[in-house]
Tab-separated table of C-alpha atoms and ligand atoms in Angstrom:
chain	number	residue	atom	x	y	z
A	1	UNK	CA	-15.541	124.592	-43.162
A	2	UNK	CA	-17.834	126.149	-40.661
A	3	UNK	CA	-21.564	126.204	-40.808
A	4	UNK	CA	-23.541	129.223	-40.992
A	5	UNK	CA	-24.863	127.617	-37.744
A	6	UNK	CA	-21.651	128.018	-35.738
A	7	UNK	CA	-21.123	131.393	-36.598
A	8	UNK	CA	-24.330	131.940	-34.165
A	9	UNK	CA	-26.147	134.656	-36.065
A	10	UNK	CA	-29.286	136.608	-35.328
A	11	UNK	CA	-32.237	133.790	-35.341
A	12	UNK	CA	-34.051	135.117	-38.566
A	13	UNK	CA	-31.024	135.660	-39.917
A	14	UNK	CA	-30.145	132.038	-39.960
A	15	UNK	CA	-33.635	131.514	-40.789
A	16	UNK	CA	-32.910	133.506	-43.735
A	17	UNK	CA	-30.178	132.152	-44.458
A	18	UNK	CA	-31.520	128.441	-44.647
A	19	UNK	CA	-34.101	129.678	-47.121
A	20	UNK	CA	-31.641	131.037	-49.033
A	21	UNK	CA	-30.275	127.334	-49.358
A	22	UNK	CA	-27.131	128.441	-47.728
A	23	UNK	CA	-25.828	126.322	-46.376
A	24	UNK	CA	-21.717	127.244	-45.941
A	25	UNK	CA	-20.146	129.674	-45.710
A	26	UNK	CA	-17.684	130.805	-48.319
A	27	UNK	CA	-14.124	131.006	-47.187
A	28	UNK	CA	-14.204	134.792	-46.625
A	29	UNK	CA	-17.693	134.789	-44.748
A	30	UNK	CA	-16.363	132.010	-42.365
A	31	UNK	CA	-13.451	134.317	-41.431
A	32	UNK	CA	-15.031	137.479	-41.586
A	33	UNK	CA	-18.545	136.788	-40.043
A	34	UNK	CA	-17.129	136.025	-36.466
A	35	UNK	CA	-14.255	138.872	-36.307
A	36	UNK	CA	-16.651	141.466	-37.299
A	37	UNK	CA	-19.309	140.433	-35.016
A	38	UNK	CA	-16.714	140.642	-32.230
A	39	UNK	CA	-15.817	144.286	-32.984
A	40	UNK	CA	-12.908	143.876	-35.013
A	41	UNK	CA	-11.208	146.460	-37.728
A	42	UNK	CA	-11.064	143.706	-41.094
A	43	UNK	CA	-9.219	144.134	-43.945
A	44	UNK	CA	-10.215	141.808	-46.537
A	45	UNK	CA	-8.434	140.983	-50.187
A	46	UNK	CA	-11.111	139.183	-51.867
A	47	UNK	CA	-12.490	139.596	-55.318
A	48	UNK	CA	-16.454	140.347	-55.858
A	49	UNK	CA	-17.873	136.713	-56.479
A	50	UNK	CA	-16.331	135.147	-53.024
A	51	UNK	CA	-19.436	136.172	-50.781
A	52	UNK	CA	-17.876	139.138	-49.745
A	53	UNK	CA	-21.019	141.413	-49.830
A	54	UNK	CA	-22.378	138.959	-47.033
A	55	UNK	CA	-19.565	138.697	-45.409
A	56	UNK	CA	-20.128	142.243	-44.381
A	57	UNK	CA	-23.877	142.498	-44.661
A	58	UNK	CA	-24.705	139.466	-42.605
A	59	UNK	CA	-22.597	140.963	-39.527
A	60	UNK	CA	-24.369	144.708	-39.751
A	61	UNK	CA	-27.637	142.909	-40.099
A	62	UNK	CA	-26.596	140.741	-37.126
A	63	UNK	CA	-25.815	144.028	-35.257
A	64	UNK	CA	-28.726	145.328	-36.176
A	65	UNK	CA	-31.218	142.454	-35.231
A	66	UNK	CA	-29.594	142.866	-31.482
A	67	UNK	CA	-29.629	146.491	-31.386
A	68	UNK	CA	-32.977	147.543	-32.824
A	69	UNK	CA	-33.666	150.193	-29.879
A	70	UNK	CA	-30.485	151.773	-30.864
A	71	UNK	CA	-31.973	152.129	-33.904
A	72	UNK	CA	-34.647	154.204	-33.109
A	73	UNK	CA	-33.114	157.598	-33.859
A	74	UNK	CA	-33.602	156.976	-37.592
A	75	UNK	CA	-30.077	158.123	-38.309
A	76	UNK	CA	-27.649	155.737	-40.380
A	77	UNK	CA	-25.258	153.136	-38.080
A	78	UNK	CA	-23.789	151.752	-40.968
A	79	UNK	CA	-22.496	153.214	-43.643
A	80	UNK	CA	-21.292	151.259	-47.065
A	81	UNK	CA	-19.777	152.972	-49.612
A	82	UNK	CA	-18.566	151.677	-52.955
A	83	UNK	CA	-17.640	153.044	-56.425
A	84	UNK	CA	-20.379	152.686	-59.000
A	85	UNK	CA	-24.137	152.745	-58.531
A	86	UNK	CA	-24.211	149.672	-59.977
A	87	UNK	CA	-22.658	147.811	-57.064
A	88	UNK	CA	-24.224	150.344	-54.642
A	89	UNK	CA	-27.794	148.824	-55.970
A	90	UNK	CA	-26.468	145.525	-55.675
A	91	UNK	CA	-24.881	145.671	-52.275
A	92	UNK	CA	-28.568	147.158	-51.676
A	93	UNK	CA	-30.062	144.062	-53.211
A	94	UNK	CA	-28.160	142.121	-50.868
A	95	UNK	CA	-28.970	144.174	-48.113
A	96	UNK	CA	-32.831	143.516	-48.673
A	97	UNK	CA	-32.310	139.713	-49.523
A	98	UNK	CA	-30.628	138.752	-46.185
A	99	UNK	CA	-32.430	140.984	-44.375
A	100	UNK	CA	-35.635	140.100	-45.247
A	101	UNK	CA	-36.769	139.076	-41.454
A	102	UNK	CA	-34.680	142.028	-39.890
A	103	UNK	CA	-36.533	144.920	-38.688
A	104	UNK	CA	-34.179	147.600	-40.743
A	105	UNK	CA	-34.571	150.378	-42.980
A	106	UNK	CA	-32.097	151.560	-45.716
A	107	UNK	CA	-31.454	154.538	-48.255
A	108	UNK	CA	-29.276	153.982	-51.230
A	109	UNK	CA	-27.315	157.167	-52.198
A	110	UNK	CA	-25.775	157.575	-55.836
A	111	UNK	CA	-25.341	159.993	-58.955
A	112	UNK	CA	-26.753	159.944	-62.371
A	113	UNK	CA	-30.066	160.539	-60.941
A	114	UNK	CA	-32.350	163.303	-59.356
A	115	UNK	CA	-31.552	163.775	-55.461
A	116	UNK	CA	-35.009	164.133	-54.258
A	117	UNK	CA	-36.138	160.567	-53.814
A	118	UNK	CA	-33.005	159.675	-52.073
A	119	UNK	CA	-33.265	162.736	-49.675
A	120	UNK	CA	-37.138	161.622	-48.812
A	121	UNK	CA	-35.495	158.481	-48.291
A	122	UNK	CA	-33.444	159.726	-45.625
A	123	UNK	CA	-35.527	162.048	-44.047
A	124	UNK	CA	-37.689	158.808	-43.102
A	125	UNK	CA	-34.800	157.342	-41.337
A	126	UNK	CA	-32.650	154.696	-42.203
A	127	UNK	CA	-30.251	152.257	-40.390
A	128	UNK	CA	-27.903	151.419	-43.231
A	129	UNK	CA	-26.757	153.771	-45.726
A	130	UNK	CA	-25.213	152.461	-48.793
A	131	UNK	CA	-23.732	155.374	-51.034
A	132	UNK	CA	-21.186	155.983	-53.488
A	133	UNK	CA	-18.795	159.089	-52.240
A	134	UNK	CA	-19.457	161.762	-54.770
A	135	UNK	CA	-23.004	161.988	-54.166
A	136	UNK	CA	-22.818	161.115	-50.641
A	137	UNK	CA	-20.241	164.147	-50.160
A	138	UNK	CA	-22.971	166.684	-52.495
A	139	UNK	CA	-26.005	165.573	-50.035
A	140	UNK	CA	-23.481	166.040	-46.698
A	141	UNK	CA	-22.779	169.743	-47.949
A	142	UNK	CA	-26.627	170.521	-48.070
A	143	UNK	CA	-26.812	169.262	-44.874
A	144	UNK	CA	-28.938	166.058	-45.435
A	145	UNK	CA	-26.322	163.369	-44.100
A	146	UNK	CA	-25.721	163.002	-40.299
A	147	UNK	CA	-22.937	160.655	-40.023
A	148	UNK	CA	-22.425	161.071	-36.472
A	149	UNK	CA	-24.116	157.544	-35.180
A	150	UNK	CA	-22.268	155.653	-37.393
A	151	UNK	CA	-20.789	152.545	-35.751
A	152	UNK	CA	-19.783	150.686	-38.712
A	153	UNK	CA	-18.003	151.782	-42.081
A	154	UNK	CA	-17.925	149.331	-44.872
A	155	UNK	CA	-15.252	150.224	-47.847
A	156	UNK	CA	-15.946	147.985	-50.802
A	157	UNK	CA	-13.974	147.453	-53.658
A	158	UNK	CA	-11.456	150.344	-52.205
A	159	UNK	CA	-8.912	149.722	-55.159
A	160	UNK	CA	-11.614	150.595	-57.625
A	161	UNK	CA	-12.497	153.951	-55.221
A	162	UNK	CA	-8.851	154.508	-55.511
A	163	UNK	CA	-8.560	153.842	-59.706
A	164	UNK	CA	-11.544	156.138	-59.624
A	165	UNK	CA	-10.500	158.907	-57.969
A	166	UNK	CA	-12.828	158.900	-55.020
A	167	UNK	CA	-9.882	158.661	-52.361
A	168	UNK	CA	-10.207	162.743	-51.705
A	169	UNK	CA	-14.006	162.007	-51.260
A	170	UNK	CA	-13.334	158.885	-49.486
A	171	UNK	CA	-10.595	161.238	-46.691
A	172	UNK	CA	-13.581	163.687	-46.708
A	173	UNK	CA	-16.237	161.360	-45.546
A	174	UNK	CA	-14.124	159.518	-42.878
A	175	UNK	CA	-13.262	163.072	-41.533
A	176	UNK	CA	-16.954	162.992	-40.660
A	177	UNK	CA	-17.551	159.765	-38.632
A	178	UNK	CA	-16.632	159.234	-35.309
A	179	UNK	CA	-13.619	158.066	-34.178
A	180	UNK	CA	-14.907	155.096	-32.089
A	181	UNK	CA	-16.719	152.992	-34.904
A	182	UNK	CA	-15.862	149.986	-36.508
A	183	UNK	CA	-14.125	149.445	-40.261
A	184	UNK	CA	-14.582	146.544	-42.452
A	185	UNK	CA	-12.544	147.421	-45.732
A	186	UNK	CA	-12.451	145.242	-48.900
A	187	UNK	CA	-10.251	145.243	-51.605
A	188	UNK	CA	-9.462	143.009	-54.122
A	189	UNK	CA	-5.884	143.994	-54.596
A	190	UNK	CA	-3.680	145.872	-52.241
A	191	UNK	CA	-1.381	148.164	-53.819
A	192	UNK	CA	0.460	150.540	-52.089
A	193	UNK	CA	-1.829	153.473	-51.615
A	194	UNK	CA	-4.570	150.851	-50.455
A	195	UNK	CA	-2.389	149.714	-47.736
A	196	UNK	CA	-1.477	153.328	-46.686
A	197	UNK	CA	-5.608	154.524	-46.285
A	198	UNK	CA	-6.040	150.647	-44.490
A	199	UNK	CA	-3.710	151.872	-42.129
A	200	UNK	CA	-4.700	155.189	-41.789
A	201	UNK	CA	-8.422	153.974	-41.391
A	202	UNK	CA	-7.848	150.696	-39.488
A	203	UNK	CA	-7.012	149.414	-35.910
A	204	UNK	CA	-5.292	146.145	-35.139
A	205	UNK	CA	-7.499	144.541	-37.882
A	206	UNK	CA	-8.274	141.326	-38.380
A	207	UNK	CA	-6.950	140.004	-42.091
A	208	UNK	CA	-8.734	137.615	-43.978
A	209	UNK	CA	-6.885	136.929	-47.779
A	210	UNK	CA	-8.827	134.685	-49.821
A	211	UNK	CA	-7.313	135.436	-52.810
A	212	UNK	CA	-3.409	135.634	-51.537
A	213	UNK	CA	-2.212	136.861	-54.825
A	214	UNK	CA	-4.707	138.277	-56.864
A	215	UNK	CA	-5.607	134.977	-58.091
A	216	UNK	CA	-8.733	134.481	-60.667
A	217	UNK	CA	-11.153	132.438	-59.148
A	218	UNK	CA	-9.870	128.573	-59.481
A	219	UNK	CA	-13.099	127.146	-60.851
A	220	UNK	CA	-12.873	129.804	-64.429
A	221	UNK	CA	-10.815	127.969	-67.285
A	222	UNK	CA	-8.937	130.862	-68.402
A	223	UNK	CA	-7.566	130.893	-72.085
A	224	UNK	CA	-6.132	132.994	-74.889
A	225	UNK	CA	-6.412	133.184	-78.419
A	226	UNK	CA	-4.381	134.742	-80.267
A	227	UNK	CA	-5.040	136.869	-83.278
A	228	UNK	CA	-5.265	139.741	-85.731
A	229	UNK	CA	-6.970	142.741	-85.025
A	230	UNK	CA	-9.322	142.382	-87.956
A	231	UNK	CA	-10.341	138.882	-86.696
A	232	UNK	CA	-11.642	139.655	-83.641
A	233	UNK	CA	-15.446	139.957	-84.596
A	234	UNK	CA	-15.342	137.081	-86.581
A	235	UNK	CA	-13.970	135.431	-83.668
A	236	UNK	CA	-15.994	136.810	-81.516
A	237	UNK	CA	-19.375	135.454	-82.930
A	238	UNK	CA	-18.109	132.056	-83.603
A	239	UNK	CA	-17.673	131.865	-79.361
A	240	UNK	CA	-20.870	133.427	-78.936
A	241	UNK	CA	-22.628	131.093	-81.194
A	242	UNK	CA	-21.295	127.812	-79.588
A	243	UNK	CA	-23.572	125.753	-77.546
A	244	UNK	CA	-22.322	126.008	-74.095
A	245	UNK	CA	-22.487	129.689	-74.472
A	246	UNK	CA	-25.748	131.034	-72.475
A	247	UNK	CA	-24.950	134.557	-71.008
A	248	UNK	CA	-21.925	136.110	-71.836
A	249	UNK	CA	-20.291	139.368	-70.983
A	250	UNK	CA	-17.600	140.906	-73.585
A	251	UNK	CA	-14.808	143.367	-72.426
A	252	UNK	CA	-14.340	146.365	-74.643
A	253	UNK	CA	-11.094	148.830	-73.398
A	254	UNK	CA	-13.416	151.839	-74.855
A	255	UNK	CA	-17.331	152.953	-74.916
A	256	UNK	CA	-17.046	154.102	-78.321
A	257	UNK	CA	-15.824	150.348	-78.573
A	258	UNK	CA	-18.512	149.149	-77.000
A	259	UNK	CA	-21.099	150.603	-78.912
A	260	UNK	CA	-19.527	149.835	-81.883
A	261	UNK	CA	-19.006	146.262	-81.308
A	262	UNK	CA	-22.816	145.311	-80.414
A	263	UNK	CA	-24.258	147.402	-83.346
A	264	UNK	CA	-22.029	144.293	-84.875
A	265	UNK	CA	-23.387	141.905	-83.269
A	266	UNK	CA	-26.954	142.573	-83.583
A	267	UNK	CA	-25.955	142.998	-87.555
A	268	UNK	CA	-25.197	139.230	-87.164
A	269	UNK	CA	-28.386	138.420	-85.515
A	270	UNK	CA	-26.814	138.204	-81.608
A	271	UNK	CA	-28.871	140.492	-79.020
A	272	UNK	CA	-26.380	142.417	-77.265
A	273	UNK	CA	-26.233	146.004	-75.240
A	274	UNK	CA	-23.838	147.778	-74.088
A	275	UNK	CA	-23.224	149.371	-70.791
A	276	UNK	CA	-21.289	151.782	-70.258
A	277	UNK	CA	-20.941	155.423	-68.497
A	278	UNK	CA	-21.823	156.759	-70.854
A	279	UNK	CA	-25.492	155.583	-70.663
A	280	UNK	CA	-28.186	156.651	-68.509
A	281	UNK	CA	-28.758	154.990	-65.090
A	282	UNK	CA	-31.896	153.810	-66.301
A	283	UNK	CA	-30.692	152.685	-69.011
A	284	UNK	CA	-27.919	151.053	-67.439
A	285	UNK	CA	-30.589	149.127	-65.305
A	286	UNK	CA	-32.920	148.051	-68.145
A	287	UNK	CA	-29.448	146.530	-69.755
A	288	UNK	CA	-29.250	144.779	-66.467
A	289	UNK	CA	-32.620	143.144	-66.145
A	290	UNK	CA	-32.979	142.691	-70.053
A	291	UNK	CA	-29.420	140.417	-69.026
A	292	UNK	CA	-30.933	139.028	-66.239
A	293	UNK	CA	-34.300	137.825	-67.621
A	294	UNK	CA	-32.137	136.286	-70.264
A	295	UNK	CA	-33.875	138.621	-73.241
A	296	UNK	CA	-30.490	140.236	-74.214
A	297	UNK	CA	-27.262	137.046	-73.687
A	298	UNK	CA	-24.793	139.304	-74.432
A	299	UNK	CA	-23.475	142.356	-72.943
A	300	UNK	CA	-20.900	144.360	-74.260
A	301	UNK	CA	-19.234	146.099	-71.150
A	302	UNK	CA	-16.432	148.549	-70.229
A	303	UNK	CA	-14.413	148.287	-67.005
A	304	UNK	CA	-16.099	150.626	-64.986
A	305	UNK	CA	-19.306	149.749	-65.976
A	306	UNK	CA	-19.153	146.413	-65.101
A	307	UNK	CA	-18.061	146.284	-62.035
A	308	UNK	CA	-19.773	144.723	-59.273
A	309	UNK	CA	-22.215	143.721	-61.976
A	310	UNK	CA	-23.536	140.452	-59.976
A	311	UNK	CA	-25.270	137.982	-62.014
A	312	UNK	CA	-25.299	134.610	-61.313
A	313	UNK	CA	-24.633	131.927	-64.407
A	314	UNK	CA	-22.506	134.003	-66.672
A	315	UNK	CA	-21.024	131.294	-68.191
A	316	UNK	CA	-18.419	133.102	-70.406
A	317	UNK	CA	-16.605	136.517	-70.446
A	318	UNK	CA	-14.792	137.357	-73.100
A	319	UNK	CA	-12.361	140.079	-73.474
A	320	UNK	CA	-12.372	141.148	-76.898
A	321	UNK	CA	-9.886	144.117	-76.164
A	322	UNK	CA	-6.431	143.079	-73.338
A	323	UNK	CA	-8.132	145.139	-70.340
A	324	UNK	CA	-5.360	148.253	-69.637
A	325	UNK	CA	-4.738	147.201	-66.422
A	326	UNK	CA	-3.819	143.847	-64.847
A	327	UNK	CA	-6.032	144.098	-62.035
A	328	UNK	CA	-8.781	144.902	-64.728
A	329	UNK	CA	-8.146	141.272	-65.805
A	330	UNK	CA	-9.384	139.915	-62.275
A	331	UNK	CA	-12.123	142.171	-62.237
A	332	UNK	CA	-13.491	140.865	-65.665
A	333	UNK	CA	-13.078	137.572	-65.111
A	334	UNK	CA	-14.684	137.064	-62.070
A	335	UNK	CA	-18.193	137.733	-63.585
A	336	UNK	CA	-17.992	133.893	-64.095
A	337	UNK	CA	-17.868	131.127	-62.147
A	338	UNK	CA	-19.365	132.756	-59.462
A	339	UNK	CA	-19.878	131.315	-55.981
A	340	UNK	CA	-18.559	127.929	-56.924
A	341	UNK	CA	-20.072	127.464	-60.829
A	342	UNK	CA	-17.473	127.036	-62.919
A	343	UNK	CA	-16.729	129.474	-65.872
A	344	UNK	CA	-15.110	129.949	-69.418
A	345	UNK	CA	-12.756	133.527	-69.958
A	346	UNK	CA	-11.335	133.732	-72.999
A	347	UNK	CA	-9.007	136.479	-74.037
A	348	UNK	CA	-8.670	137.728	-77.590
A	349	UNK	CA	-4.634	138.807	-77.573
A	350	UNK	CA	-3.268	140.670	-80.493
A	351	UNK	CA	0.363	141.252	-81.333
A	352	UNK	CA	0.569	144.744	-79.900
A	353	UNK	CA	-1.833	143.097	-76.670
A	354	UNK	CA	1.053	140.840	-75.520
A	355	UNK	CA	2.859	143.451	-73.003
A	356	UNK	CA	-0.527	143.453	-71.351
A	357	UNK	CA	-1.177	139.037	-71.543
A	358	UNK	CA	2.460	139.408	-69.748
A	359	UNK	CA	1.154	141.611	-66.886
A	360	UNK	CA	-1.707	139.778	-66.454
A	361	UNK	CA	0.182	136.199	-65.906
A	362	UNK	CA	2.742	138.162	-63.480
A	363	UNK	CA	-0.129	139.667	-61.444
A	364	UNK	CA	-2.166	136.014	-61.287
A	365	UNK	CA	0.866	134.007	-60.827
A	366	UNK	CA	0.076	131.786	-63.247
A	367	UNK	CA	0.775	131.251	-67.558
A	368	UNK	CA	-2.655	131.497	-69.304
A	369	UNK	CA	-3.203	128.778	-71.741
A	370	UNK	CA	-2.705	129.473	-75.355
A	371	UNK	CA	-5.496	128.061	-77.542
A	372	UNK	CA	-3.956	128.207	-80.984
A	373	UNK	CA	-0.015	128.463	-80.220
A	374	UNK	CA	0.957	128.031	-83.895
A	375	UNK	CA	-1.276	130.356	-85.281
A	376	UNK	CA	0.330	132.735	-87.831
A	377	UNK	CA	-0.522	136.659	-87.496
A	378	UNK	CA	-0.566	138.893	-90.067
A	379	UNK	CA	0.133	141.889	-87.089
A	380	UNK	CA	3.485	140.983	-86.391
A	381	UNK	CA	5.379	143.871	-88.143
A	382	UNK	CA	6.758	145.489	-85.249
A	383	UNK	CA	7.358	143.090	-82.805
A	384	UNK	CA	8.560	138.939	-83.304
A	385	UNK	CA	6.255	136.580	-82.819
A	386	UNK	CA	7.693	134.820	-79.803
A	387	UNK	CA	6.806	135.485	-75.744
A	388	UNK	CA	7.057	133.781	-72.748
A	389	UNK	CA	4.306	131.582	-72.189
A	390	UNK	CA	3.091	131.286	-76.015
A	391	UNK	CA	4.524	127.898	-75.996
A	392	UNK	CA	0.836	126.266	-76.073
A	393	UNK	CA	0.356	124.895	-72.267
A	394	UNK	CA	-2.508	122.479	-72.088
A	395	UNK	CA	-4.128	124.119	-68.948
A	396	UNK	CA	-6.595	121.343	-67.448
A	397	UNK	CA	-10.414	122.344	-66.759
A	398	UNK	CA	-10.772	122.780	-63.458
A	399	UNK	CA	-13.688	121.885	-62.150
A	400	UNK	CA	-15.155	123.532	-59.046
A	401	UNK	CA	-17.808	121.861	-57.287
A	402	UNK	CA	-20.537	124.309	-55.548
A	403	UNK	CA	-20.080	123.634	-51.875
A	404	UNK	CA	-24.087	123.839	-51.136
A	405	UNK	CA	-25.176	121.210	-49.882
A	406	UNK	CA	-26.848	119.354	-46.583
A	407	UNK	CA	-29.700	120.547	-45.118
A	408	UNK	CA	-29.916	121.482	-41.625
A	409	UNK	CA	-32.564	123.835	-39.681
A	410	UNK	CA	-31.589	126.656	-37.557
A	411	UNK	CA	-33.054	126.073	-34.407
A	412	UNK	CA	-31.385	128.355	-31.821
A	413	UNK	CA	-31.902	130.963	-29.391
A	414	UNK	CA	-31.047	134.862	-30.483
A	415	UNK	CA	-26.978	135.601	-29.713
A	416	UNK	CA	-24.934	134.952	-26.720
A	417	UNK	CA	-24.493	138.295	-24.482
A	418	UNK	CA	-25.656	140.251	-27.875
A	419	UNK	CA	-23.338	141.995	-30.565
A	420	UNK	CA	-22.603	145.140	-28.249
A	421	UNK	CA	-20.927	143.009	-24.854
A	422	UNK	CA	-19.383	140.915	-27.674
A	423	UNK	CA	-17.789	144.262	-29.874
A	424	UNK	CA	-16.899	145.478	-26.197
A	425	UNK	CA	-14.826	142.612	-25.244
A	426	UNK	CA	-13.227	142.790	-28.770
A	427	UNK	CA	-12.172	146.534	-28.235
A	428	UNK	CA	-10.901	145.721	-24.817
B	1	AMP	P1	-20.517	138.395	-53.926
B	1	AMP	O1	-19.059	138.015	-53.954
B	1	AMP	O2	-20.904	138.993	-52.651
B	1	AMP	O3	-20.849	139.276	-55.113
B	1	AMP	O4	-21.403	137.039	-54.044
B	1	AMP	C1	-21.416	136.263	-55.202
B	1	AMP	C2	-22.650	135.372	-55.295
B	1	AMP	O5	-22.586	134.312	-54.339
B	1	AMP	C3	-23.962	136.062	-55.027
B	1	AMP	O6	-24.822	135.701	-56.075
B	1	AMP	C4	-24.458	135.506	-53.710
B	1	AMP	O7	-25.854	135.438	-53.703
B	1	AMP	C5	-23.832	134.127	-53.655
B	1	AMP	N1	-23.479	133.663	-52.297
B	1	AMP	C6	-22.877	134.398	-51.335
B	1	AMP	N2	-22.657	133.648	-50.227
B	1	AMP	C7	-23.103	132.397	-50.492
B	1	AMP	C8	-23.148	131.171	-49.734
B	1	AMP	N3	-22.632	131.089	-48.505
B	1	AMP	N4	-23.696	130.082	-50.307
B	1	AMP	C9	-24.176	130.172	-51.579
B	1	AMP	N5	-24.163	131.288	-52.354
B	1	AMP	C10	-23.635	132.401	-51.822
């Protein structure tokens, strides 16, 4: 594995970088980081918890750092969009962490709150633009957005965009950058109509799969339990309560689920909230940082909601309803084990649940372990109690170790030729 050295970023970057304690990069920075940086079109399959919002941020901020005169119009040269405000505050986060000795400025962009701020914001100038498409697209009609300087376009998390119905919004935005810019599109699966707009959208690009198959992140033990509807809260707290348990995050497949579920919980003395989109974006936020600052452990989450929630030591996710979709399943589970800690996912699988279990060990490749395989269900009136996989494998714990480690000083001059002669020999 490459250092963060050899991938000869801007000075402060690496600077940055060190204080950061990072040391390596993760598998889809050390592929990404130099491709983009020489001007390449990437499409990346990688799940949210790989690195992947540095593996794009680190190469605009690089771009950036060597271009600051280009800069000086105060319109946007990059442009990141991704599906919920959520991750578009997060991928903002990021933005601001690594860029903390980078002369940048940057405007986030999203719904569920007033316009004006983010229009001030803009006016003022900003280098990076980081928006999620339906407001973007209501701020372009009244003619705040100039898109036409932007020379890189970050898609993150497309297949959620698509799931979400943004691809209309997605077309419309593209239609408005120029032609000769640079794409770095992320995706943690690639179905067919993801692999149609990456090749609408892309040129000659670079791939980088860390995750070949949709596979759940190795260092999450992944389990089910199996069990009767009427169980589940029972079940639920008794996980909760257990002493390895400090943050957790509980899949719901509904809000009204949700809701229902922590007012539950907290009957049982267990702080929960629930976030869903249902809920404010403030409120959504003061779930967040309640869940950060460790004064709520649990939260009680819906799909949508939760993605690109990034919070480091979850150490359990529980799905308390069989997420709808497979992919879903991916999604929820990498909220653990993130960046090389290791994580428990358990799924709570009902009778009627199993079609869904079986789509979710097709899509990861892989049987799911079985806690209790003998246990007797009361559900079972409709369907026998046999499947594929329920024959109770004893899946192994598989412990990830965090690759940090080391502890060297960057100590090198700003980039060779600078990002612009390196882009050009890239497009050449
Ligand atoms: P992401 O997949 O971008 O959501 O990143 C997941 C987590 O990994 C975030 O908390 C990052 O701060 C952290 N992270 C990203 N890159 C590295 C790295 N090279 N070394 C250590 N931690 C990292």
């Amino acid at each position: 594995m490459k250092s963060f050295q050899e991938l000869e970023l801007f000075e402060p970057l690496e600077k940055r970088l060190a204080e950061l304690e990072y040391t390596t990069p993760t598998p889809i920075q050390a592929q990404t980081i130099p491709a983009a940086i020489e001007g390449k079109d990437i499409l990346g399959c990688a799940q949210t918890g790989t690195g992947k919002t540095a593996a794009f941020a680190l190469p605009i901020l690089d771009f950036l750092g060597h271009e600051a005169p280009r800069a000086a119009s105060g319109r946007p040269l990059a442009l990141v969009l991704a599906p919920t405000r959520e991750l578009a505050i997060q991928i903002g986060q990021s933005f601001h962490t690594y860029g903390k000795h980078v002369r940048f400025r940057q405007t986030l962009v999203y719904g569920g709150v007033g316009q004006n701020e983010q229009v001030r914001s803009l006016n003022k100038g900003a280098h990076v633009l980081i928006a999620t498409p339906g407001r973007l697209i209501d701020l372009m009609e009244q003619g705040h957005v100039r898109l036409s300087d932007i020379e890189i376009l970050v898609l993150d998390e497309a297949d959620r965009m698509l799931d979400m119905g943004f691809m209309p919004a997605i077309k419309k935005i593209i239609a408005k950058l120029p032609q000769d810019r640079q794409s770095l599109f992320f995706s943690a699966t690639l179905p067919p109509k993801i692999r149609e707009l990456a090749d609408q959208l892309l040129f000659n690009p670079f791939q980088v799969n860390v995750t070949p198959k949709t596979k759940s992140v190795e260092q999450i033990d992944q389990s089910v339990r199996m069990m009767d509807r009427c169980e589940k809260v029972d079940q639920l707290v008794k996980v909760l309560r257990g002493d390895d348990v400090l943050r957790s995050i509980v899949f719901t497949r509904t809000k009204h689920g949700a809701n229902a579920l922590t007012r539950k919980l907290e009957k049982q003395g267990i702080t929960a909230t629930a976030i869903h989109g249902n809920k404010s974006q403030a409120a959504r936020q003061r779930a967040l940082s309640a869940f950060r600052d460790n004064r709520i452990s649990v939260l009680v989450a819906t799909d949508v909601a939760a993605r690109g929630i990034d919070i480091d030591d979850v150490t359990h996710v529980v799905n308390f309803d069989m997420p709808m979709e497979p992919e879903s399943y991916v999604h929820r589970v990498g909220r653990t084990g993130r960046a090389g800690a290791n994580g428990i996912a358990i799924s709570f699988c009902t009778v009627d649940e199993r079609d869904k279990l079986r789509e979710i060990e097709k899509l990861i490749d892989q049987p799911l372990r079985i806690q209790n395989p003998g246990a007797k269900l009361n559900d079972t009136a409709s369907k026998p109690a046999k499947s594929s996989n329920f024959g109770g494998r004893n899946g192994s714990r598989n412990n990830g170790s965090s690759s940090a480690n080391g502890n060297r000083r960057p100590k090198k001059r700003f980039g060779k030729g600078g990002w612009n002669k390196r882009r050009a020999t890239a497009k050449a």
